[in-house]
Tab-separated table of C-alpha atoms and ligand atoms in Angstrom:
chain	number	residue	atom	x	y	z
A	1	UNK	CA	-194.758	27.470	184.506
A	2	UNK	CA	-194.824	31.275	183.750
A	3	UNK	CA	-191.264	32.429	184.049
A	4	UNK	CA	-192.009	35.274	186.896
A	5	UNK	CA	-193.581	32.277	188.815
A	6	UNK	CA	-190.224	30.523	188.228
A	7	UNK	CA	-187.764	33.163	189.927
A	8	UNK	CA	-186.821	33.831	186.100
A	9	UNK	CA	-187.976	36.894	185.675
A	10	UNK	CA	-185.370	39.497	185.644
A	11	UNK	CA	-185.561	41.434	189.059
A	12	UNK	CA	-183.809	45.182	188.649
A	13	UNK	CA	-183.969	46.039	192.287
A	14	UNK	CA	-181.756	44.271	193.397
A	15	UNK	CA	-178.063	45.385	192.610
A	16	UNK	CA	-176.351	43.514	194.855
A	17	UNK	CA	-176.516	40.371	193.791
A	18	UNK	CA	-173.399	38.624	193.290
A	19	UNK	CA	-172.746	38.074	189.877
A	20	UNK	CA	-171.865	34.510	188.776
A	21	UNK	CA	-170.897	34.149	184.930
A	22	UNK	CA	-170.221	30.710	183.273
A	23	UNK	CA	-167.057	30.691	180.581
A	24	UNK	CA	-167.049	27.524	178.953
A	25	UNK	CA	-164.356	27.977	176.873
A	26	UNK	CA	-164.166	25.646	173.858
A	27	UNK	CA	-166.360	22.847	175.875
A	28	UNK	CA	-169.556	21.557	175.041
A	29	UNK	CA	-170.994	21.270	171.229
A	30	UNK	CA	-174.895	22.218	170.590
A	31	UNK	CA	-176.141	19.207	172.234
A	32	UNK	CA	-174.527	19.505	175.441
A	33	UNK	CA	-175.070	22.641	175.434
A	34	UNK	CA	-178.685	22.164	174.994
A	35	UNK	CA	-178.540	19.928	178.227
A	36	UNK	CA	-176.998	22.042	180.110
A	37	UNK	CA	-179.329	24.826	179.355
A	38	UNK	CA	-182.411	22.491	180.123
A	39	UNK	CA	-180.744	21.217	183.566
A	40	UNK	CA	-180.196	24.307	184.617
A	41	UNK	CA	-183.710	25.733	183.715
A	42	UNK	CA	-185.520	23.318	185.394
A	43	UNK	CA	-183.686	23.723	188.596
A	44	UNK	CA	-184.199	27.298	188.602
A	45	UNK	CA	-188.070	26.693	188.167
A	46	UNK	CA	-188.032	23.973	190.471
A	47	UNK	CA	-186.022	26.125	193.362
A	48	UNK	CA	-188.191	29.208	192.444
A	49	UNK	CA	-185.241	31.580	193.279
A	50	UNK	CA	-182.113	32.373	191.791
A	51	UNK	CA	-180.299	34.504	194.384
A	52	UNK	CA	-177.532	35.640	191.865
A	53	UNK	CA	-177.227	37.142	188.565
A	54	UNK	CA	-176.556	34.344	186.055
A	55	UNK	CA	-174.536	34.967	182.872
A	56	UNK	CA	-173.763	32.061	180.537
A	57	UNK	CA	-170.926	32.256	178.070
A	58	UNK	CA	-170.994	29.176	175.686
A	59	UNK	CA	-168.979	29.218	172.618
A	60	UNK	CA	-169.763	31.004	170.002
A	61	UNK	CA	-171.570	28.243	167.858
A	62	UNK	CA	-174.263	27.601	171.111
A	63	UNK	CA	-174.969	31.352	171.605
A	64	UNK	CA	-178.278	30.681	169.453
A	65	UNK	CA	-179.384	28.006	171.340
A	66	UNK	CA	-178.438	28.613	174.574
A	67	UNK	CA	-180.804	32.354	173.941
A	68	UNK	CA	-183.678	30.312	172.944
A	69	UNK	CA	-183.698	28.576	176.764
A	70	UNK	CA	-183.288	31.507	178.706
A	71	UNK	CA	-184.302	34.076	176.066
A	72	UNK	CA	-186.684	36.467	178.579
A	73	UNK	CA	-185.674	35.206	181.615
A	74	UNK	CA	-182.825	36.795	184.492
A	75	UNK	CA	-180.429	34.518	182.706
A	76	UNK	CA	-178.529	36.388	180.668
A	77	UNK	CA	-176.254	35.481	177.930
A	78	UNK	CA	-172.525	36.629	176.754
A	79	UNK	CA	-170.189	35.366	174.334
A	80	UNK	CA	-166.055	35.039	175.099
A	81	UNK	CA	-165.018	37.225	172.389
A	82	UNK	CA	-165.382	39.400	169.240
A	83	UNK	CA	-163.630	41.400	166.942
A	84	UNK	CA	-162.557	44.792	167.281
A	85	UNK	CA	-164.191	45.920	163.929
A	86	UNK	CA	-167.942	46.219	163.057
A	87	UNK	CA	-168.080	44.812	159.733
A	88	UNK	CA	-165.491	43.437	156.841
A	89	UNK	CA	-162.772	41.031	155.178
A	90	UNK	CA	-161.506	39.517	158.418
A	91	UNK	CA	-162.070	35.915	157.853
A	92	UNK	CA	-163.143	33.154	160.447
A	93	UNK	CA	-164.077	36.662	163.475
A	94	UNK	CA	-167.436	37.674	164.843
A	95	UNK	CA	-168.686	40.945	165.312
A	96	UNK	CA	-170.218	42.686	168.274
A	97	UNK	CA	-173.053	43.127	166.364
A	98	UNK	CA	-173.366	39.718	165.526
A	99	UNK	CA	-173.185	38.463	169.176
A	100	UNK	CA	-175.896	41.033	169.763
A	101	UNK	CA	-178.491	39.488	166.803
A	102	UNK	CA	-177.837	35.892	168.914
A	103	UNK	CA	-179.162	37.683	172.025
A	104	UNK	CA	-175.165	38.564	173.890
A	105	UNK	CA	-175.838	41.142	176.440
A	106	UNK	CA	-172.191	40.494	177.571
A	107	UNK	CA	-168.783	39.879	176.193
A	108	UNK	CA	-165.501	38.780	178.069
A	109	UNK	CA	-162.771	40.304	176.517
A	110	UNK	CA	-158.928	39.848	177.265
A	111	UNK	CA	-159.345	36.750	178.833
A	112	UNK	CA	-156.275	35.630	179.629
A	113	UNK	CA	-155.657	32.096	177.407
A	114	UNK	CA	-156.734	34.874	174.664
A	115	UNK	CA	-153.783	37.023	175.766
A	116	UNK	CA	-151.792	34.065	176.240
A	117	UNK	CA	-152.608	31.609	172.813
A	118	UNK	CA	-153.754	34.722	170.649
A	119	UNK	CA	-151.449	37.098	171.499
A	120	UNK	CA	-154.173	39.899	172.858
A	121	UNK	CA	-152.550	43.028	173.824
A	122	UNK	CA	-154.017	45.275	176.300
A	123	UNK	CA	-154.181	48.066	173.527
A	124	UNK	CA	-155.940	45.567	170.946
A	125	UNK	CA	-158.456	44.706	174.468
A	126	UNK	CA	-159.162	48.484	174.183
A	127	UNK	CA	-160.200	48.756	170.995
A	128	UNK	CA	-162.862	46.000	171.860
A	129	UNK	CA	-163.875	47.211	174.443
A	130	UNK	CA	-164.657	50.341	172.861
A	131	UNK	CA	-166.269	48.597	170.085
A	132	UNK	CA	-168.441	46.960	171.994
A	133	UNK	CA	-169.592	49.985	174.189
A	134	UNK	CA	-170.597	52.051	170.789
A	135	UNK	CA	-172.264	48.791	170.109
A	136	UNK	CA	-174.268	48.115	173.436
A	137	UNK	CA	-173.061	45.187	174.565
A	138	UNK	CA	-171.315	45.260	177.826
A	139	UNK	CA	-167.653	44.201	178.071
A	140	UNK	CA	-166.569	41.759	180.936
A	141	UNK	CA	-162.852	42.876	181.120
A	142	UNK	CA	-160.157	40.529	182.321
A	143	UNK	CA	-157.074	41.450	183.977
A	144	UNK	CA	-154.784	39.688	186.409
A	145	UNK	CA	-150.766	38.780	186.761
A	146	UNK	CA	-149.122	35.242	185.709
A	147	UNK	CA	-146.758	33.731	188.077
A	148	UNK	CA	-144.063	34.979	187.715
A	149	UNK	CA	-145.033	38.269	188.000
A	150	UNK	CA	-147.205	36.959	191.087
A	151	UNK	CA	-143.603	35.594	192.928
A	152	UNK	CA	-141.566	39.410	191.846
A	153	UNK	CA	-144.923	41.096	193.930
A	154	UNK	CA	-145.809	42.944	191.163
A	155	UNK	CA	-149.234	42.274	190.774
A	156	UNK	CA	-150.467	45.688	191.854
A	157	UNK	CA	-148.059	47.472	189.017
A	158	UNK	CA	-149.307	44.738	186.303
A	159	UNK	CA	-152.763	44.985	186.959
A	160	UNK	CA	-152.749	49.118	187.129
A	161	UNK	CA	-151.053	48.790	183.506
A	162	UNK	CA	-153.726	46.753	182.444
A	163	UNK	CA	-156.685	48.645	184.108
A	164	UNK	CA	-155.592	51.791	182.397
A	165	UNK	CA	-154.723	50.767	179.081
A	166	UNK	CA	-158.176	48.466	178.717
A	167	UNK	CA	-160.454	51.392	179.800
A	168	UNK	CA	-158.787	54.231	178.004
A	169	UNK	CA	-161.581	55.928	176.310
A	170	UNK	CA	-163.956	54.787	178.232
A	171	UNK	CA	-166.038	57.885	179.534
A	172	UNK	CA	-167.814	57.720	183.047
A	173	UNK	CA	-171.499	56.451	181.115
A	174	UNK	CA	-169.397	53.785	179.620
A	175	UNK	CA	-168.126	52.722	182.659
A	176	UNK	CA	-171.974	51.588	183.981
A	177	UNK	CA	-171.675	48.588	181.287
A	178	UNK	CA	-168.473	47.020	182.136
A	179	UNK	CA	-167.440	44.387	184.495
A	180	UNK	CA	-163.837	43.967	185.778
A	181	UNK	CA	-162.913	40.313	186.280
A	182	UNK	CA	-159.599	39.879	188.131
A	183	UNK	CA	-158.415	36.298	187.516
A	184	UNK	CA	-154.712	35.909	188.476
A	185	UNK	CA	-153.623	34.255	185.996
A	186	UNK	CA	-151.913	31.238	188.118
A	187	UNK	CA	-154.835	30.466	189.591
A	188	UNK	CA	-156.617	29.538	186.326
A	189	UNK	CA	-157.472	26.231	185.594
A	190	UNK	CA	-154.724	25.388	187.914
A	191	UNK	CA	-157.120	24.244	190.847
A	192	UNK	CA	-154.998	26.997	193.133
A	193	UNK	CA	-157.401	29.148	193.749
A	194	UNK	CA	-156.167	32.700	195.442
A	195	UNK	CA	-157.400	33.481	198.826
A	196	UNK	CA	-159.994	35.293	199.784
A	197	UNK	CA	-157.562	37.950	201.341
A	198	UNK	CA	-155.502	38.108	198.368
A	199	UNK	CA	-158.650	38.818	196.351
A	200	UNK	CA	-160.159	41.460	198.840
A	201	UNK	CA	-156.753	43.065	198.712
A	202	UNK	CA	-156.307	43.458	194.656
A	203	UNK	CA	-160.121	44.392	194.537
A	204	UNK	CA	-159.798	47.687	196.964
A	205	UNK	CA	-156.574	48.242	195.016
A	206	UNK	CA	-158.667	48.149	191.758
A	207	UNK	CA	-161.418	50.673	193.232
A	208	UNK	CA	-158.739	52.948	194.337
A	209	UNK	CA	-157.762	53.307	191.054
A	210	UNK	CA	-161.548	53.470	189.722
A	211	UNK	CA	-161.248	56.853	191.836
A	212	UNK	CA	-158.526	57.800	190.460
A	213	UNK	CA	-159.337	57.281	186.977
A	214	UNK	CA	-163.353	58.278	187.380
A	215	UNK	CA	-164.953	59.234	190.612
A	216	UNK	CA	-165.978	57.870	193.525
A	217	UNK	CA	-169.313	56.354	192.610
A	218	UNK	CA	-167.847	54.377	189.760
A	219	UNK	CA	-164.814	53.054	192.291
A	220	UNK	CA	-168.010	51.858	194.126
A	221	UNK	CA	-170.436	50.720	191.760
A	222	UNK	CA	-168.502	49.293	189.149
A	223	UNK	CA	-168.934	45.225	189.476
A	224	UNK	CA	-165.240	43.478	190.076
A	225	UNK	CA	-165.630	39.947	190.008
A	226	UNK	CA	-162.965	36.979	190.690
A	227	UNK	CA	-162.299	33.893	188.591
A	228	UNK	CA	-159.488	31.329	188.953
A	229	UNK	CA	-160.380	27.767	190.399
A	230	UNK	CA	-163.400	28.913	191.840
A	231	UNK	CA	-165.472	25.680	193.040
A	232	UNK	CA	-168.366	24.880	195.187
A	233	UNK	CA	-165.877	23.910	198.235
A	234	UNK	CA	-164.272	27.390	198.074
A	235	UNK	CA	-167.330	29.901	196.191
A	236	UNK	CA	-168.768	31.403	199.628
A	237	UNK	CA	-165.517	32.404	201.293
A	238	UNK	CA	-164.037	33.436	198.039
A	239	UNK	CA	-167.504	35.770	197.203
A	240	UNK	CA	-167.836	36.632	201.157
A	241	UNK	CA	-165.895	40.258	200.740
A	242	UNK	CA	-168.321	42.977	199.953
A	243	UNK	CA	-165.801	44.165	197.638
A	244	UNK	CA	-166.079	40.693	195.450
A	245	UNK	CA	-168.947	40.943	193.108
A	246	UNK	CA	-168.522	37.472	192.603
A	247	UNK	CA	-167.003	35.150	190.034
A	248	UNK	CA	-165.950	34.262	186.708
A	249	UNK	CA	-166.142	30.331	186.627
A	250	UNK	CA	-164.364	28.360	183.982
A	251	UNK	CA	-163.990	24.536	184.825
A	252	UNK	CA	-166.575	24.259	187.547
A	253	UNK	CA	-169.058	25.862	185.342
A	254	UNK	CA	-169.304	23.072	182.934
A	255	UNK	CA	-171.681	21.135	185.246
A	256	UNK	CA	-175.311	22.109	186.393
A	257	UNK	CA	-174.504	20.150	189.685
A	258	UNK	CA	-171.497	22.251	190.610
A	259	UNK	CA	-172.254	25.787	188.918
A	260	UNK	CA	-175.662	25.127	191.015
A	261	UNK	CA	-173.688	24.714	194.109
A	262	UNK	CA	-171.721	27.974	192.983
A	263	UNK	CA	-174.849	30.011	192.383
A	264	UNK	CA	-175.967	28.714	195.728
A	265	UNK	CA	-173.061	29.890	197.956
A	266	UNK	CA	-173.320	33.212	196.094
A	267	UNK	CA	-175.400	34.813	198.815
B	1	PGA	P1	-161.259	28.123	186.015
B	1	PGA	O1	-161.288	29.227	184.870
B	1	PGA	O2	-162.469	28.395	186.889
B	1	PGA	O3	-161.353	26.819	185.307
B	1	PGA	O4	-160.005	28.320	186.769
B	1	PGA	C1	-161.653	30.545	185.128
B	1	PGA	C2	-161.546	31.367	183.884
B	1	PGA	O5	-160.643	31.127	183.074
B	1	PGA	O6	-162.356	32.268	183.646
């Protein structure tokens, strides 16, 4: 079937979409990957309709494949990471504009296991984003408090720190390409999913200081989304909030059945 018949076709009038993006982490090799891609594809052309914008970041050795399935369709592709530098001696990293000759659109950047296991500083998250801005891909930015910091209420001062370091630089055009993702950082992986309340909250806190660091129109327009133990039983509530843009989705993204249901309650 021709992809427009199939609901694949990429649809640019229609902004507010929630926007559901898979991060598969270091899960599934080319084969599965493959799978996946096919599962998914054929649901989408058998349902007609995708009512969401899809992103799908598989690891960096399925970005190839992955492209070739939805290569021209509304499915869109990102990768989970890159290096801050265009070009060089810097063993075992990948560029942004590598990602970009695989077909990336996207890029998460300062997720936070990289933070966490890689030691990711909010100034080296900068430079990336920055890097891949000047290189035209468009940076999905992660921010969000751990526990502890949850439990001493100081979410709101952590994730202002992080907001403003992460998006120094980046001048009010930039700021059309980026995505904000606000996973707390308890809630990751950890099937403890923050509430919808909790989320609505930090997201109007977020596009008060979009106001203050921009304008206005960027405090509305820029696209915040949640992730942390989003799931199929919890994905409508969770994206319900017209502030939510929708959801970053590690674990339940892995299968078609569930990131289905996901994509599904997006709406
Ligand atoms: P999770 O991961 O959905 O498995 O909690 C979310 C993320 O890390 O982006």
């Amino acid at each position: 079937m021709h992809p427009a018949k199939a609901g694949l076709t990429e649809n640019k009038k229609m902004p507010s979409k929630k926007l559901i993006i898979a991060n598969w982490k270091m899960n599934k090799g080319l084969v599965q990957s493959q799978q996946f891609s096919d599962e998914l594809k054929s649901y989408i052309e058998k349902h007609k309709v995708i009512d969401a914008e899809i992103i799908l970041c598989p690891p960096f050795t399925s970005l190839e494949a992955v492209n070739r399935k939805f290569n021209g369709t509304a499915v869109k592709l990102g990768a989970q990471n890159m290096h801050q530098e265009s070009i060089g001696a810097y063993t075992g990293e990948i560029s942004a504009g590598m990602l970009k000759s695989c077909g990336c659109e996207f890029v998460i950047l300062g997720h936070s296991e990289r933070r966490q296991y890689f030691n990711e500083t909010n100034a080296l998250i900068n430079k990336k984003v920055l890097k891949a801005l000047d290189e035209g891909l468009k940076p999905i930015v992660c921010i969000g408090e751990n526990l502890q910091e949850h439990d001493d209420k100081l979410t709101e001062p952590v994730i202002e720190e992080q907001i403003s370091v992460c998006l120094q630089h980046v001048s009010e055009e930039g700021m059309a390409n980026v995505t904000i993702a606000y996973e707390p950082v308890w809630a990751i992986g950890t099937g403890k999913n923050a509430t919808a309340h909790q989320v609505e909250s930090v997201h109007n806190f977020l596009r008060k200081k979009l106001k203050k660091m921009y304008n206005e129109e960027i405090s509305k327009n820029t696209k915040i989304v949640y992730g942390g133990s989003v799931t199929p039983e919890n994905a409508k509530e969770l994206f319900a909030p017209q502030t939510v843009n929708g959801g970053l989705i590690g674990g339940a993204s892995l299968e078609v059945d569930k990131f289905v249901a996901i994509i599904n309650s997006a709406h």
